[in-house]
Amino acid sequence: MSQQQQSRRFVLASRPHGEPQAENFRLETVDIPQPAVGQLLLRTVYLSLDPYMRGRMSDAPSYAPPVQLGQVMVGGTLSRVQSSQHPDFKPGDWVLGYDGWQEYALSDGIGLRNLGDGLQHPTRLLGVLGMPGFTAYMGLLDIGQPQAGETLVVAAASGAVGSVVGQIAKLKGCHVVGVAGGKEKCRYVVEELGFDACIDHYSADFATQLAAACPQGIDIYFENVGGKVFDAVIPLLNTKARIPICGVIAQYNSTGLPDGPDRLPLLQGLILRKRIKMQGFIIFDDYAPHFDQFLQQMSEWVDQGKIKFREDVVEGFENIPQAFFGLLQGKNFGKLIIRVASE
Amino acid sequence: MSQQQQSRRFVLASRPHGEPQAENFRLETVDIPQPAVGQLLLRTVYLSLDPYMRGRMSDAPSYAPPVQLGQVMVGGTLSRVQSSQHPDFKPGDWVLGYDGWQEYALSDGIGLRNLGDGLQHPTRLLGVLGMPGFTAYMGLLDIGQPQAGETLVVAAASGAVGSVVGQIAKLKGCHVVGVAGGKEKCRYVVEELGFDACIDHYSADFATQLAAACPQGIDIYFENVGGKVFDAVIPLLNTKARIPICGVIAQYNSTGLPDGPDRLPLLQGLILRKRIKMQGFIIFDDYAPHFDQFLQQMSEWVDQGKIKFREDVVEGFENIPQAFFGLLQGKNFGKLIIRVASE
């Protein structure tokens, strides 16, 4: 079998104004590099697609530097070592890294996690046992501090973060209400994941339905979308409510602020009157030392069937941009992963 | 000397729309009640006037029920026992209570703090050693978590809360920038209280001056005013900034939301990107068990001259409404207290 000689990659060609378009990416083909001493060559098998990538396409101030024009798009990857001149990696090892939208990547080993060659369920490390699961776990437990009997609301409830947030909250004895897009997702969230209710945000009377599903108000709103879900949550917040914020996907494509009135003073006054805590977090920046503890606990829950998850695996490197556009529109159903190549 | 037979009181006559007016209060004169068995009669000596009272005049949802029409306006008081049929109180005892805008009050003793008859500095218990000082202390230390070398900004810096916030932050090694109204207050804040800088919010280039005084950005913004000070603070906030919110006096007279654009999404996005913590608190609801520890520490600091304070004592019961209007306009200079009667 002749070895593949070339590697494809998507680079950022231009910055989007509003919704990203195909023209914002450029597909390039380059020669596969060869590792020097101390280096290894990684072959991407799975690429994680996540909403935060939209932020990296813009040069507006954010929590991480933007992808530069002409640079490979970023992203978490599960790869196998193709060849190695690094003492800690041997061909065939699974490696968790951050190589982005490309088929092959050279590395000096820094920042990689070597998972050995016997990995049973690799994709889980990009979802329920990876960044999204870790985000759900720390944001809910450390900032949200759920207590039995409290009411939790989380949007994107069938997604990689929301599904785990709600299930952990159920394990902690909360009344859990999800928000998702469409009947099928809502059915899954209630029947498969065990949420107490799930409201379809496409419903015309969405806010009324949410209020009805939260008769005791809302004690924890895990914020991963913003926009109209937060608008509907605001009047339902209880005294001492906690709002961990890990994302505001509803804002990512916005090109300016919405029309008035200016509700900033309203939010500020509400935080005071109801003694609310709102806190943003960036998972690996804030909680990296807790990862191993998370992995152990979450693996146990998954093995016991206490935390269920769903993956939406799209085949083919060339389909990355379309899958990413769909993610921003909520078209995926479960953690979105690209299978770039065979295991 | 003939004993006074009648007691004056201000009751809420109507609810204000915007800025409170004299007509919102009604001065009444009633017979002084006599204590039954288990009761005591209190003679108000000092009344504390505080911005939160504006909230109690409205029937909009708030953290405490509004004063009802026809009811005596609320407020913290330092009184002396006039006569007593209660075993724990004897005539002449100083009592810290919540009798509001009236000269005499009957009590069954519940909720009162008996301070004995040898009180040296009674007014301090309404200011630096009372609710405002306690608010500054807990909000800064528990929510703000100041670290040496960080930058803190606080508005109303010559006032009862702001002055204490800034001085404690200095004790903790922070770079401390105050905001106050007018040159005289700013001079006092820097020269007497030892803040590193104080910006006059009446200056046309206020936001520019604030930015210049915070070359390392802002790590803690202790929010007690809202409005244009917060607007100027927003672009200066550092990653991991903390914003305890104890009040938003700039909003108290507003009759509706300001014109757009709607900056609520902007604030939410900022909290995420910069991993900011915003948290409201109501001092006695959230921290009552810490009061004795506060009182001990703060008394020590005051006795050592490490915390300075200023009181603005207005003479005469009849002057309460005018003094209160002035408070909402920032006309007082230091903790505003009414001397209702001689000690």
XYZ file of C-alpha atoms in Angstrom, chain A residues 61-63 221 223 225-227 230-231 234 240 243 245-248 251-252 257-269 271-282 285-286, chain B residues 61-63 221 223 225-227 230-231 234 240 243 245-248 251-252 257-269 271-282 285-286:
92
model
C -11.439 40.787 21.788
C -11.982 37.353 23.227
C -10.532 35.045 25.837
C -29.366 28.575 35.040
C -25.792 29.476 30.474
C -26.585 29.901 24.677
C -27.710 33.381 25.766
C -30.266 35.178 23.615
C -31.829 33.926 28.877
C -34.576 36.483 28.235
C -34.665 36.311 33.733
C -29.563 33.450 45.417
C -25.567 31.468 36.642
C -21.661 31.065 31.866
C -19.664 28.835 29.540
C -20.935 30.135 26.217
C -23.359 32.440 24.466
C -24.436 35.933 20.142
C -21.588 34.444 18.160
C -25.945 44.971 19.680
C -29.722 44.470 19.509
C -32.056 47.440 19.576
C -33.028 48.963 22.896
C -34.148 49.553 25.493
C -30.831 49.015 27.246
C -31.407 46.163 29.692
C -27.945 46.312 31.237
C -29.234 48.291 34.241
C -32.108 45.824 34.544
C -29.704 42.909 34.798
C -27.513 44.759 37.272
C -30.490 45.650 39.444
C -28.375 40.675 40.365
C -28.488 43.015 43.354
C -32.101 42.504 44.411
C -32.014 38.735 44.052
C -28.412 38.415 45.237
C -27.559 36.468 42.108
C -24.111 35.171 41.230
C -23.159 35.275 37.538
C -19.763 33.900 36.692
C -18.017 33.162 33.422
C -15.427 30.424 33.096
C -13.108 28.947 30.493
C -7.869 28.012 31.937
C -9.769 27.850 35.200
C -40.317 44.048 43.174
C -37.322 44.387 45.441
C -35.422 42.417 48.039
C -15.118 46.956 40.956
C -20.531 48.411 42.679
C -23.834 53.243 42.159
C -24.291 51.748 38.673
C -24.968 54.101 35.794
C -20.151 51.188 35.541
C -20.210 52.188 31.868
C -16.699 47.972 31.673
C -11.077 37.198 36.515
C -17.893 42.764 40.971
C -22.969 44.676 43.941
C -24.421 46.288 47.041
C -26.390 49.070 45.402
C -27.199 50.884 42.174
C -31.000 53.625 38.981
C -33.166 54.268 42.002
C -34.999 51.553 31.007
C -32.590 53.782 29.073
C -32.676 53.879 25.286
C -30.830 51.207 23.335
C -28.846 49.541 22.064
C -29.475 46.679 24.443
C -26.164 46.032 26.197
C -27.377 43.001 28.134
C -25.745 40.612 25.614
C -22.591 42.710 25.777
C -22.394 42.301 29.540
C -23.101 38.579 29.311
C -20.435 38.090 26.661
C -18.616 38.024 31.833
C -17.874 34.914 29.783
C -14.813 36.125 27.886
C -13.154 37.662 30.927
C -14.420 34.997 33.354
C -15.882 37.704 35.564
C -17.820 37.116 38.751
C -20.732 39.496 39.434
C -22.583 38.915 42.655
C -25.254 40.861 44.471
C -25.610 40.769 48.226
C -27.859 42.159 50.938
C -29.630 38.706 54.846
C -26.396 37.146 53.650
